[in-house]
mmCIF file of C-alpha atoms in Angstrom:
data_model
loop_
_atom_site.group_PDB
_atom_site.id
_atom_site.type_symbol
_atom_site.label_atom_id
_atom_site.label_comp_id
_atom_site.label_asym_id
_atom_site.label_seq_id
_atom_site.Cartn_x
_atom_site.Cartn_y
_atom_site.Cartn_z
ATOM 1 C CA UNK K 1 6.943 26.944 42.455
ATOM 2 C CA UNK K 2 6.954 25.068 39.145
ATOM 3 C CA UNK K 3 10.085 25.529 37.051
ATOM 4 C CA UNK K 4 10.040 25.538 33.255
ATOM 5 C CA UNK K 5 11.881 22.563 31.800
ATOM 6 C CA UNK K 6 14.760 23.282 29.444
ATOM 7 C CA UNK K 7 13.864 22.792 25.753
ATOM 8 C CA UNK K 8 14.738 19.342 24.455
ATOM 9 C CA UNK K 9 16.228 18.413 21.097
ATOM 10 C CA UNK K 10 12.675 17.457 20.081
ATOM 11 C CA UNK K 11 11.454 20.966 20.994
ATOM 12 C CA UNK K 12 14.233 22.562 18.938
ATOM 13 C CA UNK K 13 13.404 20.369 15.920
ATOM 14 C CA UNK K 14 9.725 21.301 16.216
ATOM 15 C CA UNK K 15 10.639 25.017 16.152
ATOM 16 C CA UNK K 16 12.801 24.617 13.045
ATOM 17 C CA UNK K 17 10.385 22.391 11.132
ATOM 18 C CA UNK K 18 7.451 24.745 11.791
ATOM 19 C CA UNK K 19 9.434 27.504 10.107
ATOM 20 C CA UNK K 20 9.869 25.412 6.954
ATOM 21 C CA UNK K 21 6.661 23.351 6.799
ATOM 22 C CA UNK K 22 4.094 26.115 6.443
ATOM 23 C CA UNK K 23 1.631 24.380 4.134
ATOM 24 C CA UNK K 24 -0.655 21.458 4.932
ATOM 25 C CA UNK K 25 1.198 19.073 2.653
ATOM 26 C CA UNK K 26 4.474 17.269 2.131
ATOM 27 C CA UNK K 27 7.313 19.762 1.701
ATOM 28 C CA UNK K 28 10.519 18.949 -0.189
ATOM 29 C CA UNK K 29 13.750 20.404 1.192
ATOM 30 C CA UNK K 30 17.219 21.228 -0.115
ATOM 31 C CA UNK K 31 18.296 17.909 1.383
ATOM 32 C CA UNK K 32 17.393 15.397 -1.372
ATOM 33 C CA UNK K 33 16.373 12.545 0.943
ATOM 34 C CA UNK K 34 14.485 14.653 3.519
ATOM 35 C CA UNK K 35 10.899 15.902 3.303
ATOM 36 C CA UNK K 36 8.593 17.388 5.937
ATOM 37 C CA UNK K 37 4.905 16.886 6.593
ATOM 38 C CA UNK K 38 2.541 19.124 8.540
ATOM 39 C CA UNK K 39 -1.147 18.746 9.339
ATOM 40 C CA UNK K 40 -3.283 20.863 11.656
ATOM 41 C CA UNK K 41 -6.079 18.310 11.884
ATOM 42 C CA UNK K 42 -6.645 14.532 11.941
ATOM 43 C CA UNK K 43 -6.986 12.969 8.497
ATOM 44 C CA UNK K 44 -9.130 10.198 6.987
ATOM 45 C CA UNK K 45 -7.595 6.804 6.301
ATOM 46 C CA UNK K 46 -5.651 6.692 3.040
ATOM 47 C CA UNK K 47 -4.175 3.620 1.346
ATOM 48 C CA UNK K 48 -0.948 3.363 -0.567
ATOM 49 C CA UNK K 49 2.441 1.676 -0.792
ATOM 50 C CA UNK K 50 5.047 2.727 1.761
ATOM 51 C CA UNK K 51 8.552 3.107 0.319
ATOM 52 C CA UNK K 52 11.778 2.333 2.219
ATOM 53 C CA UNK K 53 12.052 5.227 4.652
ATOM 54 C CA UNK K 54 12.324 6.385 8.247
ATOM 55 C CA UNK K 55 9.404 8.584 9.370
ATOM 56 C CA UNK K 56 10.063 10.437 12.628
ATOM 57 C CA UNK K 57 7.127 12.105 14.394
ATOM 58 C CA UNK K 58 8.040 15.310 16.204
ATOM 59 C CA UNK K 59 4.492 16.230 17.227
ATOM 60 C CA UNK K 60 1.078 14.538 16.972
ATOM 61 C CA UNK K 61 0.184 10.875 16.497
ATOM 62 C CA UNK K 62 -0.390 8.560 13.535
ATOM 63 C CA UNK K 63 -1.873 5.087 13.071
ATOM 64 C CA UNK K 64 -0.688 2.725 10.326
ATOM 65 C CA UNK K 65 -2.445 -0.495 9.266
ATOM 66 C CA UNK K 66 -0.415 -3.328 7.711
ATOM 67 C CA UNK K 67 -3.058 -5.869 6.777
ATOM 68 C CA UNK K 68 -4.422 -6.851 10.216
ATOM 69 C CA UNK K 69 -1.529 -5.321 12.181
ATOM 70 C CA UNK K 70 -1.937 -1.829 13.689
ATOM 71 C CA UNK K 71 1.030 0.412 14.502
ATOM 72 C CA UNK K 72 0.549 3.607 16.530
ATOM 73 C CA UNK K 73 3.374 6.071 17.043
ATOM 74 C CA UNK K 74 3.863 9.584 18.366
ATOM 75 C CA UNK K 75 6.449 12.224 19.395
ATOM 76 C CA UNK K 76 9.997 10.900 19.486
ATOM 77 C CA UNK K 77 9.042 7.639 17.794
ATOM 78 C CA UNK K 78 9.764 6.547 14.235
ATOM 79 C CA UNK K 79 8.369 4.155 11.657
ATOM 80 C CA UNK K 80 10.985 2.363 9.572
ATOM 81 C CA UNK K 81 9.983 0.662 6.316
ATOM 82 C CA UNK K 82 12.634 -1.581 4.751
ATOM 83 C CA UNK K 83 10.693 -2.874 1.700
ATOM 84 C CA UNK K 84 7.751 -1.582 -0.362
ATOM 85 C CA UNK K 85 4.734 -2.228 1.881
ATOM 86 C CA UNK K 86 1.038 -1.857 0.985
ATOM 87 C CA UNK K 87 -0.494 -0.038 3.939
ATOM 88 C CA UNK K 88 -3.121 2.417 5.086
ATOM 89 C CA UNK K 89 -2.831 5.121 7.675
ATOM 90 C CA UNK K 90 -4.166 8.323 9.134
ATOM 91 C CA UNK K 91 -3.178 11.115 11.493
ATOM 92 C CA UNK K 92 -5.115 10.644 14.728
ATOM 93 C CA UNK K 93 -3.853 13.608 16.769
ATOM 94 C CA UNK K 94 -3.232 17.122 15.432
ATOM 95 C CA UNK K 95 -4.526 20.650 16.144
ATOM 96 C CA UNK K 96 -3.899 24.154 14.818
ATOM 97 C CA UNK K 97 -1.927 24.957 17.984
ATOM 98 C CA UNK K 98 0.016 21.680 17.972
ATOM 99 C CA UNK K 99 0.119 20.439 14.373
ATOM 100 C CA UNK K 100 1.295 17.001 13.384
ATOM 101 C CA UNK K 101 4.940 17.317 12.260
ATOM 102 C CA UNK K 102 6.915 14.559 10.559
ATOM 103 C CA UNK K 103 10.420 14.063 9.172
ATOM 104 C CA UNK K 104 10.540 11.651 6.239
ATOM 105 C CA UNK K 105 14.009 10.273 5.484
ATOM 106 C CA UNK K 106 14.246 8.123 2.357
ATOM 107 C CA UNK K 107 16.270 4.953 2.890
ATOM 108 C CA UNK K 108 18.359 3.121 0.327
ATOM 109 C CA UNK K 109 18.796 -0.576 1.178
ATOM 110 C CA UNK K 110 22.168 -0.584 -0.619
ATOM 111 C CA UNK K 111 23.336 2.242 1.625
ATOM 112 C CA UNK K 112 22.213 0.379 4.730
ATOM 113 C CA UNK K 113 23.988 -2.784 3.530
ATOM 114 C CA UNK K 114 27.216 -0.817 2.987
ATOM 115 C CA UNK K 115 27.083 0.619 6.524
ATOM 116 C CA UNK K 116 26.405 -2.847 7.967
ATOM 117 C CA UNK K 117 29.535 -4.086 6.190
ATOM 118 C CA UNK K 118 31.743 -1.122 7.100
ATOM 119 C CA UNK K 119 30.640 -1.121 10.748
ATOM 120 C CA UNK K 120 31.058 -4.922 10.975
ATOM 121 C CA UNK K 121 27.508 -5.457 12.246
ATOM 122 C CA UNK K 122 26.555 -9.133 12.458
ATOM 123 C CA UNK K 123 23.233 -10.951 12.215
ATOM 124 C CA UNK K 124 22.167 -13.171 15.088
ATOM 125 C CA UNK K 125 19.477 -14.983 13.073
ATOM 126 C CA UNK K 126 18.650 -15.861 9.493
ATOM 127 C CA UNK K 127 14.891 -15.453 9.851
ATOM 128 C CA UNK K 128 13.134 -12.569 8.069
ATOM 129 C CA UNK K 129 11.413 -9.930 10.188
ATOM 130 C CA UNK K 130 8.516 -7.578 9.495
ATOM 131 C CA UNK K 131 9.364 -4.992 6.835
ATOM 132 C CA UNK K 132 7.957 -2.141 8.950
ATOM 133 C CA UNK K 133 8.325 -1.437 12.654
ATOM 134 C CA UNK K 134 8.100 1.303 15.276
ATOM 135 C CA UNK K 135 11.184 2.450 17.204
ATOM 136 C CA UNK K 136 11.903 4.998 19.934
ATOM 137 C CA UNK K 137 14.592 7.636 19.436
ATOM 138 C CA UNK K 138 17.245 7.821 22.152
ATOM 139 C CA UNK K 139 19.435 10.823 23.003
ATOM 140 C CA UNK K 140 22.156 9.930 20.488
ATOM 141 C CA UNK K 141 19.710 9.462 17.616
ATOM 142 C CA UNK K 142 17.832 12.660 18.509
ATOM 143 C CA UNK K 143 21.127 14.571 18.451
ATOM 144 C CA UNK K 144 21.917 13.251 14.954
ATOM 145 C CA UNK K 145 18.398 14.114 13.752
ATOM 146 C CA UNK K 146 18.696 17.586 15.271
ATOM 147 C CA UNK K 147 21.958 18.258 13.420
ATOM 148 C CA UNK K 148 20.231 17.187 10.199
ATOM 149 C CA UNK K 149 17.227 19.443 10.808
ATOM 150 C CA UNK K 150 19.539 22.377 11.620
ATOM 151 C CA UNK K 151 20.821 22.176 8.036
ATOM 152 C CA UNK K 152 17.423 23.486 6.877
ATOM 153 C CA UNK K 153 18.779 26.917 7.892
ATOM 154 C CA UNK K 154 21.988 26.440 5.845
ATOM 155 C CA UNK K 155 22.536 27.422 2.189
ATOM 156 C CA UNK K 156 21.090 24.677 -0.086
ATOM 157 C CA UNK K 157 24.426 23.439 -1.465
ATOM 158 C CA UNK K 158 25.948 23.254 2.014
ATOM 159 C CA UNK K 159 22.882 21.487 3.407
ATOM 160 C CA UNK K 160 22.839 18.862 0.628
ATOM 161 C CA UNK K 161 26.569 18.145 1.040
ATOM 162 C CA UNK K 162 26.727 17.929 4.837
ATOM 163 C CA UNK K 163 23.492 15.944 5.075
ATOM 164 C CA UNK K 164 25.110 12.895 3.430
ATOM 165 C CA UNK K 165 27.359 12.240 6.422
ATOM 166 C CA UNK K 166 24.544 12.883 8.881
ATOM 167 C CA UNK K 167 22.297 10.390 7.111
ATOM 168 C CA UNK K 168 24.983 7.723 7.506
ATOM 169 C CA UNK K 169 25.268 8.656 11.177
ATOM 170 C CA UNK K 170 21.487 8.365 11.645
ATOM 171 C CA UNK K 171 21.450 4.928 9.984
ATOM 172 C CA UNK K 172 24.421 3.851 12.116
ATOM 173 C CA UNK K 173 22.640 4.991 15.298
ATOM 174 C CA UNK K 174 19.536 3.006 14.359
ATOM 175 C CA UNK K 175 21.538 -0.088 13.403
ATOM 176 C CA UNK K 176 23.303 -0.066 16.777
ATOM 177 C CA UNK K 177 20.184 0.698 18.770
ATOM 178 C CA UNK K 178 17.687 -1.766 20.263
ATOM 179 C CA UNK K 179 15.773 -1.978 16.955
ATOM 180 C CA UNK K 180 18.845 -2.472 14.772
ATOM 181 C CA UNK K 181 18.166 -6.109 13.922
ATOM 182 C CA UNK K 182 14.764 -5.207 12.520
ATOM 183 C CA UNK K 183 16.392 -2.629 10.250
ATOM 184 C CA UNK K 184 19.285 -4.646 8.863
ATOM 185 C CA UNK K 185 17.958 -8.192 8.934
ATOM 186 C CA UNK K 186 16.009 -8.090 5.670
ATOM 187 C CA UNK K 187 18.603 -5.867 3.991
ATOM 188 C CA UNK K 188 21.423 -8.318 4.684
ATOM 189 C CA UNK K 189 19.336 -11.344 3.767
ATOM 190 C CA UNK K 190 18.619 -9.667 0.430
ATOM 191 C CA UNK K 191 22.333 -9.143 -0.124
ATOM 192 C CA UNK K 192 22.759 -12.892 0.405
ATOM 193 C CA UNK K 193 19.863 -13.659 -1.991
ATOM 194 C CA UNK K 194 17.671 -14.940 0.837
ATOM 195 C CA UNK K 195 15.411 -11.923 1.175
ATOM 196 C CA UNK K 196 12.063 -10.752 -0.122
ATOM 197 C CA UNK K 197 13.043 -7.553 -1.946
ATOM 198 C CA UNK K 198 13.886 -9.584 -5.056
ATOM 199 C CA UNK K 199 10.415 -11.156 -4.980
ATOM 200 C CA UNK K 200 8.805 -7.729 -4.556
ATOM 201 C CA UNK K 201 10.806 -6.302 -7.479
ATOM 202 C CA UNK K 202 9.784 -9.292 -9.625
ATOM 203 C CA UNK K 203 6.107 -8.736 -8.790
ATOM 204 C CA UNK K 204 6.318 -4.982 -9.428
ATOM 205 C CA UNK K 205 7.804 -5.613 -12.872
ATOM 206 C CA UNK K 206 4.952 -8.019 -13.720
ATOM 207 C CA UNK K 207 2.035 -6.629 -11.724
ATOM 208 C CA UNK K 208 -0.186 -6.536 -14.838
ATOM 209 C CA UNK K 209 0.586 -10.096 -15.930
ATOM 210 C CA UNK K 210 -0.982 -13.420 -14.889
ATOM 211 C CA UNK K 211 1.607 -15.249 -12.805
ATOM 212 C CA UNK K 212 1.812 -18.373 -10.701
ATOM 213 C CA UNK K 213 3.401 -18.494 -7.295
ATOM 214 C CA UNK K 214 5.587 -21.347 -8.563
ATOM 215 C CA UNK K 215 7.124 -18.984 -11.125
ATOM 216 C CA UNK K 216 7.907 -16.437 -8.427
ATOM 217 C CA UNK K 217 9.430 -19.112 -6.196
ATOM 218 C CA UNK K 218 11.649 -20.325 -9.045
ATOM 219 C CA UNK K 219 12.698 -16.758 -9.937
ATOM 220 C CA UNK K 220 13.780 -16.126 -6.343
ATOM 221 C CA UNK K 221 15.423 -19.506 -5.723
ATOM 222 C CA UNK K 222 12.979 -20.489 -2.983
ATOM 223 C CA UNK K 223 10.530 -23.280 -2.464
ATOM 224 C CA UNK K 224 6.865 -22.291 -2.576
ATOM 225 C CA UNK K 225 6.470 -22.893 1.158
ATOM 226 C CA UNK K 226 9.614 -20.900 2.002
ATOM 227 C CA UNK K 227 8.487 -18.045 -0.258
ATOM 228 C CA UNK K 228 5.077 -17.888 1.437
ATOM 229 C CA UNK K 229 6.625 -18.004 4.903
ATOM 230 C CA UNK K 230 9.248 -15.329 4.223
ATOM 231 C CA UNK K 231 6.929 -13.069 2.225
ATOM 232 C CA UNK K 232 4.226 -13.050 4.890
ATOM 233 C CA UNK K 233 6.787 -12.604 7.674
ATOM 234 C CA UNK K 234 8.021 -9.401 6.007
ATOM 235 C CA UNK K 235 4.865 -7.908 4.447
ATOM 236 C CA UNK K 236 2.057 -9.489 6.533
ATOM 237 C CA UNK K 237 0.324 -10.654 3.316
ATOM 238 C CA UNK K 238 0.961 -13.350 0.692
ATOM 239 C CA UNK K 239 2.633 -12.665 -2.679
ATOM 240 C CA UNK K 240 -0.596 -12.949 -4.697
ATOM 241 C CA UNK K 241 -2.381 -10.518 -2.367
ATOM 242 C CA UNK K 242 0.596 -8.210 -2.756
ATOM 243 C CA UNK K 243 0.310 -8.313 -6.557
ATOM 244 C CA UNK K 244 -3.428 -7.607 -6.328
ATOM 245 C CA UNK K 245 -2.813 -4.533 -4.196
ATOM 246 C CA UNK K 246 -0.150 -3.316 -6.635
ATOM 247 C CA UNK K 247 -2.683 -3.650 -9.477
ATOM 248 C CA UNK K 248 -5.385 -1.752 -7.617
ATOM 249 C CA UNK K 249 -3.015 1.018 -6.511
ATOM 250 C CA UNK K 250 -1.834 1.468 -10.104
ATOM 251 C CA UNK K 251 -5.417 1.513 -11.387
ATOM 252 C CA UNK K 252 -6.281 4.175 -8.818
ATOM 253 C CA UNK K 253 -3.361 6.326 -10.027
ATOM 254 C CA UNK K 254 -4.519 5.992 -13.642
ATOM 255 C CA UNK K 255 -8.058 6.998 -12.696
ATOM 256 C CA UNK K 256 -6.921 9.877 -10.517
ATOM 257 C CA UNK K 257 -4.804 11.262 -13.355
ATOM 258 C CA UNK K 258 -7.868 11.195 -15.622
ATOM 259 C CA UNK K 259 -6.110 9.021 -18.179
ATOM 260 C CA UNK K 260 -8.739 6.274 -18.546
ATOM 261 C CA UNK K 261 -12.177 5.114 -17.452
ATOM 262 C CA UNK K 262 -12.680 2.324 -14.911
ATOM 263 C CA UNK K 263 -13.033 -0.480 -17.465
ATOM 264 C CA UNK K 264 -9.893 0.533 -19.334
ATOM 265 C CA UNK K 265 -7.981 0.871 -16.062
ATOM 266 C CA UNK K 266 -9.034 -2.656 -15.116
ATOM 267 C CA UNK K 267 -7.666 -4.136 -18.327
ATOM 268 C CA UNK K 268 -4.487 -2.038 -18.201
ATOM 269 C CA UNK K 269 -3.513 -3.420 -14.812
ATOM 270 C CA UNK K 270 -4.209 -7.037 -15.740
ATOM 271 C CA UNK K 271 -7.847 -7.733 -14.867
ATOM 272 C CA UNK K 272 -9.852 -9.792 -17.340
ATOM 273 C CA UNK K 273 -13.179 -8.931 -15.704
ATOM 274 C CA UNK K 274 -14.308 -5.341 -15.096
ATOM 275 C CA UNK K 275 -16.859 -6.508 -12.512
ATOM 276 C CA UNK K 276 -14.205 -8.408 -10.549
ATOM 277 C CA UNK K 277 -12.001 -5.310 -10.669
ATOM 278 C CA UNK K 278 -14.827 -3.163 -9.324
ATOM 279 C CA UNK K 279 -15.531 -5.605 -6.479
ATOM 280 C CA UNK K 280 -11.903 -5.847 -5.415
ATOM 281 C CA UNK K 281 -11.376 -2.099 -5.798
ATOM 282 C CA UNK K 282 -14.327 -1.426 -3.497
ATOM 283 C CA UNK K 283 -13.078 -3.977 -0.991
ATOM 284 C CA UNK K 284 -9.675 -2.267 -0.791
ATOM 285 C CA UNK K 285 -10.651 1.403 -1.031
ATOM 286 C CA UNK K 286 -14.164 1.344 0.432
ATOM 287 C CA UNK K 287 -16.049 2.637 -2.634
ATOM 288 C CA UNK K 288 -16.508 1.804 -6.347
ATOM 289 C CA UNK K 289 -13.772 3.213 -8.612
ATOM 290 C CA UNK K 290 -15.368 6.414 -9.899
ATOM 291 C CA UNK K 291 -17.046 7.210 -6.577
ATOM 292 C CA UNK K 292 -13.695 6.839 -4.833
ATOM 293 C CA UNK K 293 -11.946 9.071 -7.388
ATOM 294 C CA UNK K 294 -14.639 11.750 -7.080
ATOM 295 C CA UNK K 295 -14.192 11.747 -3.288
ATOM 296 C CA UNK K 296 -10.403 12.059 -3.636
ATOM 297 C CA UNK K 297 -10.683 14.978 -6.048
ATOM 298 C CA UNK K 298 -13.121 16.904 -3.847
ATOM 299 C CA UNK K 299 -11.290 16.261 -0.568
ATOM 300 C CA UNK K 300 -9.904 19.446 1.043
#
């Protein structure tokens, strides 16, 4: 006779999240750094810029593309992003009976750096690592996540206050787990002015300006070859490709908001040629600007 298995921490989190994520969209919570995502069906590929965060899948599966690298993850696994990363992704497994459920925990690199210092965690290498990776939750991390999710039932003020300590505990668990080096390596290198976050911030502040890689290298105290090596190691693309994707993402936002036409958007984000903009936009998003925007606006 087959016996029913006792519910796991993952099962309990699924039950709680389904009570709070009722709509097919991202849901904000009373916990400022925590949002929920639910989908009852697979989704088409979407492109964007991933922000520093930890995304834990409770149910379903997702595929993320970082340039030519593909990351698949599912129940009990998490995607950590330590720097702003241009990426594309889509939900590949979800049904009405077993919807895709995700916890999104925003990460602050300064907070991670402080915990590294307080917990006396040391680096075993000075080489940068990829700015996004997949990890597997263990029992200790699942328990910390469960205690965080339980706060969704608490009064908002209580949930927001108690969640701060639990977030530190979750970060500590990840730092001391088998994937810890991948989480803290780039953060600590940035604290020592040897990381890529400074280069990314510099590019974001000047995404609409013509720049030379030599200027970026000088601004970040690196040689051109070291900048290329470190930047590609973290983001999987070069700094000029990164700037191009920032431009195209910003242009897409302008078009989607109905603020400008395609030609004006091109010039606003730094293109000197509307035809070049259209070609590169189509290459990234799979359709010319206005056709892409029309498809986004009519998508269910």
